[in-house]
């Protein structure tokens, strides 16, 4: 016989809760709570996200700057206060400075005006449509909206169709 056999110590339940008292609510549970092991009662249920809406998307810097450039600001005019986009307000300030004799402002004003004029698309000329195209469009409008066709000779609506409608 060994000496150790004579002195048997009572076995203690090894459930990972030795540091807790006997009456602690977690005592006797079949799992450990600790690092990366939250209590079962506070865990998210299976299949449910902890962040259902997800991360908010940020805004692109160019969009934020565009919003600020186009944001309305109040300016004073001889006719009273009015709101204009910030870019227009800046242009009006440069215009006012150039008219008061500021050479740098005048140079900047002309550069802005030149860029606007050179980058402006050419005006669209209002050309008359060929008669065939006008007839097709008029027929489509008449069918679509139930309006009588105008008489091509007089430009007036047909009397027969007018009485029916």
PDB file of C-alpha atoms in Angstrom:
ATOM      1  CA  UNK A   1       0.000   0.000   0.000  1.00  0.00           C
ATOM      2  CA  UNK A   2       1.021   3.502  -0.701  1.00  0.00           C
ATOM      3  CA  UNK A   3       0.883   6.308   1.703  1.00  0.00           C
ATOM      4  CA  UNK A   4      -1.413   8.227  -0.622  1.00  0.00           C
ATOM      5  CA  UNK A   5      -4.136   5.586  -0.404  1.00  0.00           C
ATOM      6  CA  UNK A   6      -4.562   6.243   3.296  1.00  0.00           C
ATOM      7  CA  UNK A   7      -5.267   9.918   2.807  1.00  0.00           C
ATOM      8  CA  UNK A   8      -7.935  10.061   0.115  1.00  0.00           C
ATOM      9  CA  UNK A   9      -9.333  13.538  -0.355  1.00  0.00           C
ATOM     10  CA  UNK A  10     -12.971  14.088  -1.267  1.00  0.00           C
ATOM     11  CA  UNK A  11     -13.441  14.664  -5.006  1.00  0.00           C
ATOM     12  CA  UNK A  12     -14.552  18.160  -6.008  1.00  0.00           C
ATOM     13  CA  UNK A  13     -16.772  18.619  -9.041  1.00  0.00           C
ATOM     14  CA  UNK A  14     -14.439  19.900 -11.789  1.00  0.00           C
ATOM     15  CA  UNK A  15     -16.855  21.973 -13.887  1.00  0.00           C
ATOM     16  CA  UNK A  16     -14.677  25.050 -14.341  1.00  0.00           C
ATOM     17  CA  UNK A  17     -16.503  26.992 -11.644  1.00  0.00           C
ATOM     18  CA  UNK A  18     -14.188  26.332  -8.708  1.00  0.00           C
ATOM     19  CA  UNK A  19     -13.700  30.071  -8.305  1.00  0.00           C
ATOM     20  CA  UNK A  20     -17.463  30.534  -7.758  1.00  0.00           C
ATOM     21  CA  UNK A  21     -19.298  29.777  -4.576  1.00  0.00           C
ATOM     22  CA  UNK A  22     -21.570  26.755  -4.212  1.00  0.00           C
ATOM     23  CA  UNK A  23     -24.744  28.868  -4.491  1.00  0.00           C
ATOM     24  CA  UNK A  24     -23.745  30.821  -7.664  1.00  0.00           C
ATOM     25  CA  UNK A  25     -26.370  30.568 -10.504  1.00  0.00           C
ATOM     26  CA  UNK A  26     -23.730  29.497 -13.035  1.00  0.00           C
ATOM     27  CA  UNK A  27     -22.585  26.649 -10.828  1.00  0.00           C
ATOM     28  CA  UNK A  28     -23.457  23.302 -12.287  1.00  0.00           C
ATOM     29  CA  UNK A  29     -23.960  24.538 -15.870  1.00  0.00           C
ATOM     30  CA  UNK A  30     -22.502  22.332 -18.568  1.00  0.00           C
ATOM     31  CA  UNK A  31     -20.496  25.081 -20.296  1.00  0.00           C
ATOM     32  CA  UNK A  32     -17.827  27.599 -19.405  1.00  0.00           C
ATOM     33  CA  UNK A  33     -18.300  31.329 -19.649  1.00  0.00           C
ATOM     34  CA  UNK A  34     -15.219  33.314 -20.483  1.00  0.00           C
ATOM     35  CA  UNK A  35     -13.251  34.659 -23.394  1.00  0.00           C
ATOM     36  CA  UNK A  36     -15.277  34.181 -26.620  1.00  0.00           C
ATOM     37  CA  UNK A  37     -17.908  32.255 -24.635  1.00  0.00           C
ATOM     38  CA  UNK A  38     -20.712  34.624 -23.598  1.00  0.00           C
ATOM     39  CA  UNK A  39     -23.514  33.367 -21.375  1.00  0.00           C
ATOM     40  CA  UNK A  40     -26.091  31.351 -23.304  1.00  0.00           C
ATOM     41  CA  UNK A  41     -28.897  33.702 -22.297  1.00  0.00           C
ATOM     42  CA  UNK A  42     -27.236  36.681 -24.005  1.00  0.00           C
ATOM     43  CA  UNK A  43     -26.130  34.940 -27.202  1.00  0.00           C
ATOM     44  CA  UNK A  44     -27.818  35.725 -30.512  1.00  0.00           C
ATOM     45  CA  UNK A  45     -30.147  32.947 -31.647  1.00  0.00           C
ATOM     46  CA  UNK A  46     -28.911  30.837 -34.534  1.00  0.00           C
ATOM     47  CA  UNK A  47     -29.670  32.424 -37.909  1.00  0.00           C
ATOM     48  CA  UNK A  48     -30.195  35.933 -36.486  1.00  0.00           C
ATOM     49  CA  UNK A  49     -27.631  38.621 -37.241  1.00  0.00           C
ATOM     50  CA  UNK A  50     -26.275  40.824 -34.497  1.00  0.00           C
ATOM     51  CA  UNK A  51     -26.212  43.717 -36.953  1.00  0.00           C
ATOM     52  CA  UNK A  52     -29.338  43.347 -39.103  1.00  0.00           C
ATOM     53  CA  UNK A  53     -29.097  46.714 -40.879  1.00  0.00           C
ATOM     54  CA  UNK A  54     -25.390  46.304 -41.568  1.00  0.00           C
ATOM     55  CA  UNK A  55     -22.716  48.952 -41.650  1.00  0.00           C
ATOM     56  CA  UNK A  56     -23.850  52.347 -42.869  1.00  0.00           C
ATOM     57  CA  UNK A  57     -22.368  53.191 -46.221  1.00  0.00           C
ATOM     58  CA  UNK A  58     -20.212  56.267 -46.368  1.00  0.00           C
ATOM     59  CA  UNK A  59     -20.643  58.994 -48.933  1.00  0.00           C
ATOM     60  CA  UNK A  60     -18.184  59.678 -51.712  1.00  0.00           C
ATOM     61  CA  UNK A  61     -16.231  62.893 -51.192  1.00  0.00           C
ATOM     62  CA  UNK A  62     -17.139  64.164 -54.660  1.00  0.00           C
ATOM     63  CA  UNK A  63     -20.843  63.850 -53.814  1.00  0.00           C
ATOM     64  CA  UNK A  64     -20.374  65.750 -50.550  1.00  0.00           C
ATOM     65  CA  UNK A  65     -18.498  68.543 -52.349  1.00  0.00           C
ATOM     66  CA  UNK A  66     -21.148  68.705 -55.099  1.00  0.00           C
ATOM     67  CA  UNK A  67     -23.853  69.031 -52.433  1.00  0.00           C
ATOM     68  CA  UNK A  68     -21.979  71.902 -50.782  1.00  0.00           C
ATOM     69  CA  UNK A  69     -21.374  73.689 -54.083  1.00  0.00           C
ATOM     70  CA  UNK A  70     -25.068  73.471 -54.942  1.00  0.00           C
ATOM     71  CA  UNK A  71     -26.326  74.229 -51.415  1.00  0.00           C
ATOM     72  CA  UNK A  72     -28.367  77.440 -51.266  1.00  0.00           C
ATOM     73  CA  UNK A  73     -26.816  80.415 -49.472  1.00  0.00           C
ATOM     74  CA  UNK A  74     -28.402  83.771 -48.691  1.00  0.00           C
ATOM     75  CA  UNK A  75     -26.954  86.809 -50.439  1.00  0.00           C
ATOM     76  CA  UNK A  76     -27.855  90.483 -50.297  1.00  0.00           C
ATOM     77  CA  UNK A  77     -28.824  92.131 -53.538  1.00  0.00           C
ATOM     78  CA  UNK A  78     -30.098  95.638 -54.229  1.00  0.00           C
ATOM     79  CA  UNK A  79     -33.601  94.167 -54.403  1.00  0.00           C
ATOM     80  CA  UNK A  80     -33.209  92.358 -51.040  1.00  0.00           C
ATOM     81  CA  UNK A  81     -32.014  89.000 -49.767  1.00  0.00           C
ATOM     82  CA  UNK A  82     -32.296  85.933 -51.955  1.00  0.00           C
ATOM     83  CA  UNK A  83     -30.961  82.392 -51.938  1.00  0.00           C
ATOM     84  CA  UNK A  84     -28.681  81.127 -54.688  1.00  0.00           C
ATOM     85  CA  UNK A  85     -26.346  78.107 -54.976  1.00  0.00           C
ATOM     86  CA  UNK A  86     -22.958  78.642 -53.304  1.00  0.00           C
ATOM     87  CA  UNK A  87     -21.169  78.431 -56.663  1.00  0.00           C
ATOM     88  CA  UNK A  88     -23.317  81.229 -58.089  1.00  0.00           C
ATOM     89  CA  UNK A  89     -22.676  83.321 -54.967  1.00  0.00           C
ATOM     90  CA  UNK A  90     -18.918  82.886 -55.445  1.00  0.00           C
ATOM     91  CA  UNK A  91     -19.205  83.855 -59.095  1.00  0.00           C
ATOM     92  CA  UNK A  92     -21.195  86.963 -58.159  1.00  0.00           C
ATOM     93  CA  UNK A  93     -18.488  87.912 -55.645  1.00  0.00           C
ATOM     94  CA  UNK A  94     -15.787  87.567 -58.308  1.00  0.00           C
ATOM     95  CA  UNK A  95     -17.942  89.597 -60.692  1.00  0.00           C
ATOM     96  CA  UNK A  96     -18.424  92.360 -58.105  1.00  0.00           C
ATOM     97  CA  UNK A  97     -14.694  92.472 -57.342  1.00  0.00           C
ATOM     98  CA  UNK A  98     -13.799  92.622 -61.043  1.00  0.00           C
ATOM     99  CA  UNK A  99     -16.246  95.478 -61.608  1.00  0.00           C
ATOM    100  CA  UNK A 100     -14.731  97.397 -58.700  1.00  0.00           C
ATOM    101  CA  UNK A 101     -11.310  97.339 -60.377  1.00  0.00           C
ATOM    102  CA  UNK A 102      -9.585  94.270 -58.916  1.00  0.00           C
ATOM    103  CA  UNK A 103      -7.286  93.038 -61.715  1.00  0.00           C
ATOM    104  CA  UNK A 104      -6.952  89.468 -60.393  1.00  0.00           C
ATOM    105  CA  UNK A 105     -10.706  89.162 -59.990  1.00  0.00           C
ATOM    106  CA  UNK A 106     -11.214  90.499 -63.518  1.00  0.00           C
ATOM    107  CA  UNK A 107      -8.774  87.923 -64.914  1.00  0.00           C
ATOM    108  CA  UNK A 108     -10.523  85.145 -62.987  1.00  0.00           C
ATOM    109  CA  UNK A 109     -13.931  86.407 -64.127  1.00  0.00           C
ATOM    110  CA  UNK A 110     -12.917  86.278 -67.794  1.00  0.00           C
ATOM    111  CA  UNK A 111     -11.420  82.791 -67.406  1.00  0.00           C
ATOM    112  CA  UNK A 112     -14.685  81.531 -65.920  1.00  0.00           C
ATOM    113  CA  UNK A 113     -16.734  83.205 -68.660  1.00  0.00           C
ATOM    114  CA  UNK A 114     -14.456  81.851 -71.386  1.00  0.00           C
ATOM    115  CA  UNK A 115     -14.662  78.290 -70.003  1.00  0.00           C
ATOM    116  CA  UNK A 116     -18.436  78.486 -69.831  1.00  0.00           C
ATOM    117  CA  UNK A 117     -18.765  79.795 -73.377  1.00  0.00           C
ATOM    118  CA  UNK A 118     -16.265  77.326 -74.879  1.00  0.00           C
ATOM    119  CA  UNK A 119     -17.750  74.312 -73.067  1.00  0.00           C
ATOM    120  CA  UNK A 120     -21.347  75.200 -73.841  1.00  0.00           C
ATOM    121  CA  UNK A 121     -22.967  72.807 -76.307  1.00  0.00           C
ATOM    122  CA  UNK A 122     -24.156  74.399 -79.543  1.00  0.00           C
ATOM    123  CA  UNK A 123     -27.804  75.433 -79.522  1.00  0.00           C
ATOM    124  CA  UNK A 124     -30.214  72.998 -81.111  1.00  0.00           C
ATOM    125  CA  UNK A 125     -31.904  74.506 -84.112  1.00  0.00           C
ATOM    126  CA  UNK A 126     -35.648  74.107 -84.240  1.00  0.00           C
ATOM    127  CA  UNK A 127     -36.060  72.419 -87.595  1.00  0.00           C
ATOM    128  CA  UNK A 128     -39.461  71.658 -89.069  1.00  0.00           C
ATOM    129  CA  UNK A 129     -40.213  67.964 -89.444  1.00  0.00           C
ATOM    130  CA  UNK A 130     -40.939  66.531 -92.871  1.00  0.00           C
ATOM    131  CA  UNK A 131     -44.671  66.238 -93.628  1.00  0.00           C
ATOM    132  CA  UNK A 132     -44.520  62.431 -93.520  1.00  0.00           C
ATOM    133  CA  UNK A 133     -43.123  62.516 -89.981  1.00  0.00           C
ATOM    134  CA  UNK A 134     -45.706  65.060 -88.851  1.00  0.00           C
ATOM    135  CA  UNK A 135     -48.497  62.866 -90.244  1.00  0.00           C
ATOM    136  CA  UNK A 136     -47.148  59.805 -88.405  1.00  0.00           C
ATOM    137  CA  UNK A 137     -46.907  61.727 -85.123  1.00  0.00           C
ATOM    138  CA  UNK A 138     -50.395  63.226 -85.515  1.00  0.00           C
ATOM    139  CA  UNK A 139     -51.859  59.786 -86.227  1.00  0.00           C
ATOM    140  CA  UNK A 140     -50.118  58.320 -83.184  1.00  0.00           C
ATOM    141  CA  UNK A 141     -51.413  61.125 -80.927  1.00  0.00           C
ATOM    142  CA  UNK A 142     -54.931  60.668 -82.279  1.00  0.00           C
ATOM    143  CA  UNK A 143     -54.843  56.913 -81.614  1.00  0.00           C
ATOM    144  CA  UNK A 144     -53.166  57.260 -78.238  1.00  0.00           C
ATOM    145  CA  UNK A 145     -55.320  60.024 -76.802  1.00  0.00           C
ATOM    146  CA  UNK A 146     -58.510  59.525 -78.805  1.00  0.00           C
ATOM    147  CA  UNK A 147     -58.397  62.962 -80.392  1.00  0.00           C
ATOM    148  CA  UNK A 148     -59.570  63.449 -83.985  1.00  0.00           C
ATOM    149  CA  UNK A 149     -56.968  63.983 -86.651  1.00  0.00           C
ATOM    150  CA  UNK A 150     -56.625  67.536 -87.996  1.00  0.00           C
ATOM    151  CA  UNK A 151     -57.381  68.019 -91.678  1.00  0.00           C
ATOM    152  CA  UNK A 152     -53.992  68.486 -93.399  1.00  0.00           C
ATOM    153  CA  UNK A 153     -55.440  71.083 -95.810  1.00  0.00           C
ATOM    154  CA  UNK A 154     -57.181  73.353 -93.328  1.00  0.00           C
ATOM    155  CA  UNK A 155     -55.525  72.384 -90.052  1.00  0.00           C
ATOM    156  CA  UNK A 156     -59.005  71.983 -88.526  1.00  0.00           C
ATOM    157  CA  UNK A 157     -60.389  68.825 -86.946  1.00  0.00           C
ATOM    158  CA  UNK A 158     -62.799  66.737 -89.042  1.00  0.00           C
ATOM    159  CA  UNK A 159     -66.436  67.626 -88.303  1.00  0.00           C
ATOM    160  CA  UNK A 160     -67.615  63.982 -88.477  1.00  0.00           C
ATOM    161  CA  UNK A 161     -65.094  62.788 -85.902  1.00  0.00           C
ATOM    162  CA  UNK A 162     -65.785  65.816 -83.687  1.00  0.00           C
ATOM    163  CA  UNK A 163     -69.496  64.963 -83.433  1.00  0.00           C
ATOM    164  CA  UNK A 164     -68.758  61.297 -82.553  1.00  0.00           C
ATOM    165  CA  UNK A 165     -66.294  62.138 -79.734  1.00  0.00           C
TER     166      UNK A 165
END
